Tab-separated table of C-alpha atoms in Angstrom:
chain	number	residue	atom	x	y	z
A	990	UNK	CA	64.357	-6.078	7.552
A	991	UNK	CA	64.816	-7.722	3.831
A	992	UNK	CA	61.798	-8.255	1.253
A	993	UNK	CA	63.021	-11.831	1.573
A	994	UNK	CA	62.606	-11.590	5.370
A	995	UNK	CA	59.231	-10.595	4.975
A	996	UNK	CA	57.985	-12.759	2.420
A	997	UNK	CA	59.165	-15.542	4.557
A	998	UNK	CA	57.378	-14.432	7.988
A	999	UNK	CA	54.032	-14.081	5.679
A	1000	UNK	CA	54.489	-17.254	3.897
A	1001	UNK	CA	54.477	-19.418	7.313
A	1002	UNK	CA	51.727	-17.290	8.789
A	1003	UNK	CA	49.650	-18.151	5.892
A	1004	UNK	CA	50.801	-21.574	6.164
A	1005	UNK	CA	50.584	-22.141	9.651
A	1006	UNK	CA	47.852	-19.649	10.830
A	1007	UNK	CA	45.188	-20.004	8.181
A	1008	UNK	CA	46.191	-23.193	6.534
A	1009	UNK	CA	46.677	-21.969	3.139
A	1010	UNK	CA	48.338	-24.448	0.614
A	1011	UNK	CA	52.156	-23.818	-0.615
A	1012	UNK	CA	50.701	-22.729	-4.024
A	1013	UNK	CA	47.561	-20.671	-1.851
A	1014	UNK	CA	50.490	-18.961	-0.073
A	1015	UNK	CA	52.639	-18.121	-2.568
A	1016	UNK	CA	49.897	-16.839	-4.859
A	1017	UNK	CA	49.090	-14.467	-2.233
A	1018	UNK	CA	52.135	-13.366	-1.401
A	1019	UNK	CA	52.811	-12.239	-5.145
A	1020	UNK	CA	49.386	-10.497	-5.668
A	1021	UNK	CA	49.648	-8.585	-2.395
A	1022	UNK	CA	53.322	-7.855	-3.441
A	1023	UNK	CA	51.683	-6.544	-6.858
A	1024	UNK	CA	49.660	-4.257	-5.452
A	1025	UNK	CA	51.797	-2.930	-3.233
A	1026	UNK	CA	54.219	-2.044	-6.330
A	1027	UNK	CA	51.528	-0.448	-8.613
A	1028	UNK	CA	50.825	1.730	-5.360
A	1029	UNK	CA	54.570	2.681	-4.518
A	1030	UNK	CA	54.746	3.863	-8.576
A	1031	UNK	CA	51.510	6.003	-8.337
A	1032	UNK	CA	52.171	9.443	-9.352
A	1033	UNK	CA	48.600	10.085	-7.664
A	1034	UNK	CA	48.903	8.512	-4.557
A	1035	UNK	CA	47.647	10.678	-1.104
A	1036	UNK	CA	49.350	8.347	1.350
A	1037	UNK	CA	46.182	5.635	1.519
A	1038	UNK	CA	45.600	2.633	0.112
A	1039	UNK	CA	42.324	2.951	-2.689
């Protein structure tokens, strides 16, 4: 499955399931994309999220 796959089943879920905005939704999906990044590059990381 694509990033752009992804992004897209998220973005209605948030839209749909919790009524976030277009601009709520697409705010979240870059922070939580964010975060997952800085994670992935983490020399220190043990496998869990911090």
């Amino acid at each position: 499955m694509s990033l752009n796959k992804v992004q897209q089943v998220w973005y209605k879920e948030l839209r749909e399931k919790f009524g976030f905005s277009s601009y709520q939704a697409i705010a979240c999906l870059r922070q939580a994309r964010a975060i997952a990044k800085r994670w992935m590059n983490n020399p220190k990381k043990e496998g869990k999220l911090e």
